[in-house]
mmCIF file of C-alpha atoms in Angstrom:
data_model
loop_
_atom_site.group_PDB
_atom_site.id
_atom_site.type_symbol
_atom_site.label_atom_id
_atom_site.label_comp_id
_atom_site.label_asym_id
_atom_site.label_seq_id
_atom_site.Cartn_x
_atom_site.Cartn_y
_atom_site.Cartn_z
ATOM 1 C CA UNK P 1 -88.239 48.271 -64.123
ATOM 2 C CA UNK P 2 -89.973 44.562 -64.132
ATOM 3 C CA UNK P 3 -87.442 42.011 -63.268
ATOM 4 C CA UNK P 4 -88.001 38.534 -63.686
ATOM 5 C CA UNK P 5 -85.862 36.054 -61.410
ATOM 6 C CA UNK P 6 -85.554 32.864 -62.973
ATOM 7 C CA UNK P 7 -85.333 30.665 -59.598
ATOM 8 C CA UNK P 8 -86.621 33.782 -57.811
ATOM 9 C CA UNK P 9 -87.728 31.035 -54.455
ATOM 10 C CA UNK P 10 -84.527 29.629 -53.893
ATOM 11 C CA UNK P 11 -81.962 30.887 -51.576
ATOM 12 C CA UNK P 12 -79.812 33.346 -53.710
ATOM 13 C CA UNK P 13 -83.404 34.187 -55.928
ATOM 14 C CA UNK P 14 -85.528 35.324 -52.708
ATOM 15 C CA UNK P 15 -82.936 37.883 -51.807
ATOM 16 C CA UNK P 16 -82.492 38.993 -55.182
ATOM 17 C CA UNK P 17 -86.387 39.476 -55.485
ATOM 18 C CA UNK P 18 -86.702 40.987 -51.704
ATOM 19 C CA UNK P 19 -83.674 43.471 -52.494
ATOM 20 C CA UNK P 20 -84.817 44.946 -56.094
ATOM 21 C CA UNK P 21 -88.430 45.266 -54.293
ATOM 22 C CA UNK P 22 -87.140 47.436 -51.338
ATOM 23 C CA UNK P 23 -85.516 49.312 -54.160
ATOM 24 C CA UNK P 24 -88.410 50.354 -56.213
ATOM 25 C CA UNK P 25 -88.435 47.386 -59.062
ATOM 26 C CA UNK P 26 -91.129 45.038 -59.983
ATOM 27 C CA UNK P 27 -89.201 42.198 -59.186
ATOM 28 C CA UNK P 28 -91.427 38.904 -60.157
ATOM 29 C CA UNK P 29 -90.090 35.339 -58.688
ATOM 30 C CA UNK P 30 -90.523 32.912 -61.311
ATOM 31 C CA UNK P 31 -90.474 29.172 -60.366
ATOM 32 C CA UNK P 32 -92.325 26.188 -60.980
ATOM 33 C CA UNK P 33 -94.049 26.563 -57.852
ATOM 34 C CA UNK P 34 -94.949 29.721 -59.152
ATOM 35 C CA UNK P 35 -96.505 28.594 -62.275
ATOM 36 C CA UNK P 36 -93.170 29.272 -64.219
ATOM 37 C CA UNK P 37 -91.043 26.324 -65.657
ATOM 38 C CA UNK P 38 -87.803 26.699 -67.870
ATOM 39 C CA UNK P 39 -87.430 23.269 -68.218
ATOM 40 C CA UNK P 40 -91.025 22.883 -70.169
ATOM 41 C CA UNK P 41 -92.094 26.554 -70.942
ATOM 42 C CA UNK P 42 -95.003 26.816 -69.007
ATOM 43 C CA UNK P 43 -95.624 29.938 -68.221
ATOM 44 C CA UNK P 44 -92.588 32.345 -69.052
ATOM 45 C CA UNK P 45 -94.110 34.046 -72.077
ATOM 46 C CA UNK P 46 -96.734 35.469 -69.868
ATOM 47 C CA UNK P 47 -94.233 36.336 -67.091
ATOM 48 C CA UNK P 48 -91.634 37.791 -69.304
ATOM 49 C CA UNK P 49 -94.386 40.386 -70.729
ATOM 50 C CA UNK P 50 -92.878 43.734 -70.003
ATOM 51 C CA UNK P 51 -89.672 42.515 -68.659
ATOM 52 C CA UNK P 52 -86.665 44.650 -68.835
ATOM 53 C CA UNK P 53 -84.191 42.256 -66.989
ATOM 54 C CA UNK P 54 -84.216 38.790 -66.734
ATOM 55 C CA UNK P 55 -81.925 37.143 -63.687
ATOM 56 C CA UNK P 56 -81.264 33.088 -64.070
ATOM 57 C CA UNK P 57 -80.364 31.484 -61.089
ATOM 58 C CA UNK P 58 -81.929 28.033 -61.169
ATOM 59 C CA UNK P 59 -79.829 25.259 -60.416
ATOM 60 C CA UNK P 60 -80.374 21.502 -61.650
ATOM 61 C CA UNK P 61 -81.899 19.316 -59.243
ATOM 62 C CA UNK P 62 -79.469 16.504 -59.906
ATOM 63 C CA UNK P 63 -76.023 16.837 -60.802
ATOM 64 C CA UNK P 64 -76.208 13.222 -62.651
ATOM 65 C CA UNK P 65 -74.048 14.114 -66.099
ATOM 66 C CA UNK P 66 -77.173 13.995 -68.677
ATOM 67 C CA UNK P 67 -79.663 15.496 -66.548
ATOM 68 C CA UNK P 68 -77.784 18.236 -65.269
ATOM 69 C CA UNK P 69 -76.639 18.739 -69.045
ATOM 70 C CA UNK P 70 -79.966 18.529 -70.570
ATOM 71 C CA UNK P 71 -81.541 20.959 -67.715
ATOM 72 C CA UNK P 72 -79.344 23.495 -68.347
ATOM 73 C CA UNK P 73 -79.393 23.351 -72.219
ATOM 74 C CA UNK P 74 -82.951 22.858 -72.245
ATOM 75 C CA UNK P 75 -83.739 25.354 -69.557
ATOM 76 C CA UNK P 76 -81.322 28.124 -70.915
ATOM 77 C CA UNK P 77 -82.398 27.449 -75.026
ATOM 78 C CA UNK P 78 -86.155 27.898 -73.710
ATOM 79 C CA UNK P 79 -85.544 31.198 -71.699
ATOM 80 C CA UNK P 80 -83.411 32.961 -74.453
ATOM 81 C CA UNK P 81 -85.410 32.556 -77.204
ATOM 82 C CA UNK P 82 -88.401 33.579 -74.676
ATOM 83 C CA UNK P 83 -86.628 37.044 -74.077
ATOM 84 C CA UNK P 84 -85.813 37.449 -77.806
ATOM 85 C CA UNK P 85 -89.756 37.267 -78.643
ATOM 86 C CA UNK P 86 -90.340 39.334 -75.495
ATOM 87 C CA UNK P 87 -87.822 42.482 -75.819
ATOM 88 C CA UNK P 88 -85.882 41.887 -73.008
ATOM 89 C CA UNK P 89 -83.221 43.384 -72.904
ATOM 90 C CA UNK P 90 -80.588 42.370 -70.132
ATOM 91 C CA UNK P 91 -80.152 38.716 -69.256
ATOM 92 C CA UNK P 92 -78.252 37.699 -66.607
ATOM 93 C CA UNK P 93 -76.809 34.407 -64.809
ATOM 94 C CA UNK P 94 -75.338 33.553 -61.781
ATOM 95 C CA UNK P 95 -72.174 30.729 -62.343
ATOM 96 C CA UNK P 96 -69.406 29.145 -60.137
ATOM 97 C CA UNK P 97 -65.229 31.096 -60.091
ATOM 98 C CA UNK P 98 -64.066 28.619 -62.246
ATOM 99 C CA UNK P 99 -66.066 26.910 -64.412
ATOM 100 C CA UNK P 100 -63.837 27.286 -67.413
ATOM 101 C CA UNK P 101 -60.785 25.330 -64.717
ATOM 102 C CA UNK P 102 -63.072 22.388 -63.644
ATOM 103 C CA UNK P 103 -64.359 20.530 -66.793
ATOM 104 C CA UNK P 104 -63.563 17.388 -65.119
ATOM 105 C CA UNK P 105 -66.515 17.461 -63.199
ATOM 106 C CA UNK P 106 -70.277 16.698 -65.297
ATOM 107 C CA UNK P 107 -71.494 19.830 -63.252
ATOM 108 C CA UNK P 108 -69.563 22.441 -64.327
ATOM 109 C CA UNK P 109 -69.051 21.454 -68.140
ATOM 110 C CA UNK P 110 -72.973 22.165 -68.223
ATOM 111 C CA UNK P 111 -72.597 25.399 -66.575
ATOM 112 C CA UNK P 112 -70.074 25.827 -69.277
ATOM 113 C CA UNK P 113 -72.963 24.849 -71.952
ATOM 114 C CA UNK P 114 -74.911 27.447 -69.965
ATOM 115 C CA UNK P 115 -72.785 30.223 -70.204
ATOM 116 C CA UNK P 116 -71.335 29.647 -73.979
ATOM 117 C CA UNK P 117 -75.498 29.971 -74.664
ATOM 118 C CA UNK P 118 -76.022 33.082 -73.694
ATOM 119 C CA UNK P 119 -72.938 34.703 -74.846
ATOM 120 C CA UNK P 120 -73.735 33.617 -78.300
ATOM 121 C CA UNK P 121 -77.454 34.200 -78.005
ATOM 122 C CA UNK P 122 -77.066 37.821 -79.376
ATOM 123 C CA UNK P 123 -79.053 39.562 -76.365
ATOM 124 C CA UNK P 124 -77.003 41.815 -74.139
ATOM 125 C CA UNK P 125 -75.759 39.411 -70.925
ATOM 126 C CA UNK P 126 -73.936 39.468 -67.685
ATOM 127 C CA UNK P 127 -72.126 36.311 -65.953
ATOM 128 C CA UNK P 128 -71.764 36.447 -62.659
ATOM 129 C CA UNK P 129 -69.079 34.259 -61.651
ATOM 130 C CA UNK P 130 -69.495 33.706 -57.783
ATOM 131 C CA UNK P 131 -67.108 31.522 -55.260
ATOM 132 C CA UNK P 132 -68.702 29.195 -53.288
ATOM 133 C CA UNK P 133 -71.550 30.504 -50.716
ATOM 134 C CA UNK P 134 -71.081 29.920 -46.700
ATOM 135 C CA UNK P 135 -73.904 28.003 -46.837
ATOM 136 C CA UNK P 136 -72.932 25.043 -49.783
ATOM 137 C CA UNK P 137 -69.995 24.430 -47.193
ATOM 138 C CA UNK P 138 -72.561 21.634 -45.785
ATOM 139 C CA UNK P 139 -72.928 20.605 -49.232
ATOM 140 C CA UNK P 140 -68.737 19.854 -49.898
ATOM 141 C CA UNK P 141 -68.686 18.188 -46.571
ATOM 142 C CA UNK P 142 -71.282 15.743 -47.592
ATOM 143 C CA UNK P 143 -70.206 15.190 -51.444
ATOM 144 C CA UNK P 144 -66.663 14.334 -50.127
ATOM 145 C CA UNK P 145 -68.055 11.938 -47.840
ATOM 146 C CA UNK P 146 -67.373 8.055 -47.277
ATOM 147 C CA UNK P 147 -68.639 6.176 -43.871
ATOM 148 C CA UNK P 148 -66.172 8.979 -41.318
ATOM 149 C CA UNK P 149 -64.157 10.270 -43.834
ATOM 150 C CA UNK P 150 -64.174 13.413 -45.512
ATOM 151 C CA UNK P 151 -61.678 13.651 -48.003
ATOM 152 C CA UNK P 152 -60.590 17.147 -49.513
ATOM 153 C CA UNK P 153 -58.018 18.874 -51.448
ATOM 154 C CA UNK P 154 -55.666 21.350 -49.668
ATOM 155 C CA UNK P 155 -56.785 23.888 -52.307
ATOM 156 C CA UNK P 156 -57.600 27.508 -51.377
ATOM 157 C CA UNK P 157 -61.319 28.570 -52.102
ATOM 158 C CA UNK P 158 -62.649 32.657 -50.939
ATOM 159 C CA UNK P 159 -66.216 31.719 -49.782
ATOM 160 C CA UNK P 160 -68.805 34.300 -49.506
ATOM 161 C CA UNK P 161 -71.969 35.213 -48.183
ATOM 162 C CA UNK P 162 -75.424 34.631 -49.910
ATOM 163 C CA UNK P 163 -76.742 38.198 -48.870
ATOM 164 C CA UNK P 164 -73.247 39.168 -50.752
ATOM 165 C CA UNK P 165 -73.899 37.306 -53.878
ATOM 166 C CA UNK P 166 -77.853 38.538 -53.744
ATOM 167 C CA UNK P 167 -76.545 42.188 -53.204
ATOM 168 C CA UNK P 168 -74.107 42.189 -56.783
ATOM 169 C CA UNK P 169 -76.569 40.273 -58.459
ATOM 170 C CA UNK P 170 -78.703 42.464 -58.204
ATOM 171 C CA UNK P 171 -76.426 45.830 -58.857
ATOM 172 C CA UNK P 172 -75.398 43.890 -62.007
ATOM 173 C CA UNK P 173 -79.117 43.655 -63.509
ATOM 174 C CA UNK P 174 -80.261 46.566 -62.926
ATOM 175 C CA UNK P 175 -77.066 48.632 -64.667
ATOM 176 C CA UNK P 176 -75.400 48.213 -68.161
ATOM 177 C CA UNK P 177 -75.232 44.921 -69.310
ATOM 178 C CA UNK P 178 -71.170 44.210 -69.215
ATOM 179 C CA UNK P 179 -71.538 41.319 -72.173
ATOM 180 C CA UNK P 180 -68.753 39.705 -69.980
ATOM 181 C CA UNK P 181 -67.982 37.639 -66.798
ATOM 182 C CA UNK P 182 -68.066 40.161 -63.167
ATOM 183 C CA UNK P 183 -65.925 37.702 -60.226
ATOM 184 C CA UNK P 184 -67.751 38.016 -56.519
ATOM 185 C CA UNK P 185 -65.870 36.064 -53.665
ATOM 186 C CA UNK P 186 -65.777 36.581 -50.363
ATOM 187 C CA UNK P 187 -62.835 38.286 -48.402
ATOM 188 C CA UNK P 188 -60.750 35.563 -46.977
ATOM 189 C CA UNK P 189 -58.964 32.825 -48.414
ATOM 190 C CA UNK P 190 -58.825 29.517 -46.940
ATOM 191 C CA UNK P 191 -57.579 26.129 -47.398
ATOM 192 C CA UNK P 192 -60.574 23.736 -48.326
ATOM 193 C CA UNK P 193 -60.009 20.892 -45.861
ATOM 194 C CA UNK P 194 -59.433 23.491 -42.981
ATOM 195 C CA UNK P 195 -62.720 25.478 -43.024
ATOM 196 C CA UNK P 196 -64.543 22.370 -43.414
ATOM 197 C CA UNK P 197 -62.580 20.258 -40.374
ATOM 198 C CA UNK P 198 -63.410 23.456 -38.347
ATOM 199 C CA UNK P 199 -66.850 23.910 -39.753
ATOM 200 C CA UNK P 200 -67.224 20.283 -38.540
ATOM 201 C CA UNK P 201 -65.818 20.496 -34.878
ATOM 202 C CA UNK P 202 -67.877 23.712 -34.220
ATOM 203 C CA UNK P 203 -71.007 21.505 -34.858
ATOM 204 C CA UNK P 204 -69.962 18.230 -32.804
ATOM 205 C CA UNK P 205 -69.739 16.284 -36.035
ATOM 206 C CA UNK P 206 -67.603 13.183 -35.407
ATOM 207 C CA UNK P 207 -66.278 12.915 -39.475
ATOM 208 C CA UNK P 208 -62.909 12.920 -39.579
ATOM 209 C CA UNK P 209 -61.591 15.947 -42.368
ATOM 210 C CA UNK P 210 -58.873 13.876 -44.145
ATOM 211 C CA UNK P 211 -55.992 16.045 -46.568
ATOM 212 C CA UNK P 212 -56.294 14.479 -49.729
ATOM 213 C CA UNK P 213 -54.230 16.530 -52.925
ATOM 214 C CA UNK P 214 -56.209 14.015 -55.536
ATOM 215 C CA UNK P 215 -59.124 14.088 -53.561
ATOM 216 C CA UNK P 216 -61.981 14.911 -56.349
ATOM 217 C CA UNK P 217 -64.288 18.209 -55.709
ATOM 218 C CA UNK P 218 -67.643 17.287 -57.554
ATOM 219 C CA UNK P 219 -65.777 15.293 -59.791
ATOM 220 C CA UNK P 220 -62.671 17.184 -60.493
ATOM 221 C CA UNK P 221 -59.042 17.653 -59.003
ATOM 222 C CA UNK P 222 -58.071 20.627 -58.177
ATOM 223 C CA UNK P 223 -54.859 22.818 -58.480
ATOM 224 C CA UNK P 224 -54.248 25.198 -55.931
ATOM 225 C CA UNK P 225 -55.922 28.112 -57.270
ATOM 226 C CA UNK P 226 -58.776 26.018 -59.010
ATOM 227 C CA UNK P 227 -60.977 27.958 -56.830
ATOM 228 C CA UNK P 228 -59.915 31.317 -56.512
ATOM 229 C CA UNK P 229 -60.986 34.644 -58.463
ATOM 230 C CA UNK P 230 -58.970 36.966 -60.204
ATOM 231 C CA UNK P 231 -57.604 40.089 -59.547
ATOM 232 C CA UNK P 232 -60.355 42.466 -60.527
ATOM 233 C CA UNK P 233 -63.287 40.322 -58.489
ATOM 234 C CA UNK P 234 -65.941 42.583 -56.488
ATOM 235 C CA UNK P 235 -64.427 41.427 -53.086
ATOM 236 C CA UNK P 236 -67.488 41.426 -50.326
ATOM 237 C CA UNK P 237 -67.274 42.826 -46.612
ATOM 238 C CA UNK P 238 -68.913 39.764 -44.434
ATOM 239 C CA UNK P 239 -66.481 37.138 -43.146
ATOM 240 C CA UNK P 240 -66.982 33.711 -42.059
ATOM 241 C CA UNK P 241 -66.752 34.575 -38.259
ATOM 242 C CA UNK P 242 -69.550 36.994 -38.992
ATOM 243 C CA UNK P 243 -71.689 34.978 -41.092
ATOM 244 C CA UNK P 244 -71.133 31.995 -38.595
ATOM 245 C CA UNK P 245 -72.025 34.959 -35.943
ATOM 246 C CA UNK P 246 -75.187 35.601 -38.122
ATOM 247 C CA UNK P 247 -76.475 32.280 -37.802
ATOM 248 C CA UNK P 248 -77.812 32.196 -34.161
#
C-alpha cells in the first residue's frame, strides 16, 4: 500500500520509510525539503493521491508556547482535512507516554491539541504513545541546564530505542486502525537524574547532574511515574547498554 510519512526525513520518519520499503510498501517521505509542507499545504494533496496510510511524525521546530501550539493545530487541521478529500483511510501519530500527565509544560498541552484533533476528526486513527528515545537523552541534559548544573527530577522514565519506536510505528500503520492510544517504552526503568549523570561521565562532560524533586522537565514537575507507561505497553528488546554498544 502507499504510505505517506508526514516528517518521513527526520530521525524516527527515515526508519519508518526505510522499514515499510524493505517490506514491500510505497512508502513516500513527505517533508518540506521534499516539496511537502503541513504547516502551509504545499504539496500534500498531490502526495496524498492514492494514499492508504498516512504516518505524522513531525515535530515543531520551537517549543516556544504559541508556535509550538499553532504548528501543531495548524499542521494537524491541514493534514486531516487533506486525507478526508483524499480517501485515506488510516492516520496515524507518533506522541510522548504521558501527555495527558504533563500539561504544565507548553509542549505537551499542544501535543494534547494534536491528539484530541484527530480523535475527533472522524477518520480511523492510531496514537502512538512512545517514552522518551535514547537519543533525546542529549536533549534533557541540555534543557535542564544552567552554567554546570543539570538539575533533574528523581522520577523514573523507560527510554527506548529509535529503531524500536520506527519498528511499532510502522506495524501499527500498516494493520487495523485501533481508534485508540498503543504505549511503546523501552525495557528498563531508570531514575532520570541517574541515566543522565552516567550518560554524562561516559562522555567526559564536566556538568554536574544535580537531584532536584521540583526540578521542571520541559516545563513541568513531575511525580514519580509522570513518565512511565502502563501495563499493557508493547515493551521493546534493545537496552541502553546495547544501544550505547550500537553507537561506535
Amino acid at each position: 500500500m502507499k504510505v505517506v510519512v508526514i516528517g518521513g526525513t527526520g530521525l524516527i520518519g527515515s526508519k519508518v520509510v526505510t522499514r515499510l520499503s524493505e517490506h514491500g510498501h510505497e512508502a513516500v517521505a513527505a517533508a518540506p525539503n521534499t516539496g511537502v509542507n503541513t504547516l502551509t499545504g504545499e504539496g500534500l494533496a498531490e502526495v496524498l493521491q492514492g494514499a492508504a496510510v498516512v504516518i505524522d511524525v513531525s515535530n515543531s521546530p520551537s517549543f516556544e508556547e504559541r508556535a509550538v501550539m499553532d504548528f501543531f493545530h495548524t499542521c494537524t487541521t491541514n493534514l486531516l482535512e487533506a486525507e478526508a478529500q483524499a480517501g485515506v483511510t488510516h492516520h496515524l501519530a507518533l506522541s510522548v507516554v504521558g501527555t495527558e500527565r504533563l500539561q504544565g509544560s507548553a509542549y505537551f498541552r499542544a501535543k494534547q491539541a494534536q491528539e484530541k484533533l484527530i480523535k475527533e476528526s472522524g477518520l480511523p486513527y492510531s496514537i502512538v504513545h512512545s517514552t522518551q528515545f535514547f537519543e533525546f537523552i542529549k536533549a534533557i541534559a541540555a534543557e535542564a541546564t544552567d552554567g554546570d548544573t543539570v538539575r533533574l527530577s528523581p522520577a523514573k522514565f523507560q527510554p527506548i530505542a529509535s529503531d524500536d519506536v520506527a519498528a511499532v510505528v510502522g506495524r501499527t500503520a500498516v494493520g487495523t486502525p485501533v481508534n485508540g492510544v498503543v504505549e511503546v517504552a523501552g525495557p528498563e526503568a531508570f531514575q532520570l537524574d541517574e541515566l543522565i549523570r552516567k550518560g554524562l561521565a561516559a562522555k567526559n562532560d564536566p556538568r554536574t547532574v544535580v537531584t532536584d524533586e521540583h526540578a521542571t522537565y520541559f516545563g513541568t514537575e513531575l511525580k514519580e511515574s509522570t513518565l512511565l507507561p502502563g501495563p499493557d505497553a508493547i515493551i521493546a528488546k534493545t537496552t541502553f547498554a546495547d544501544w550505547i554498544a550500537q553507537q561506535g
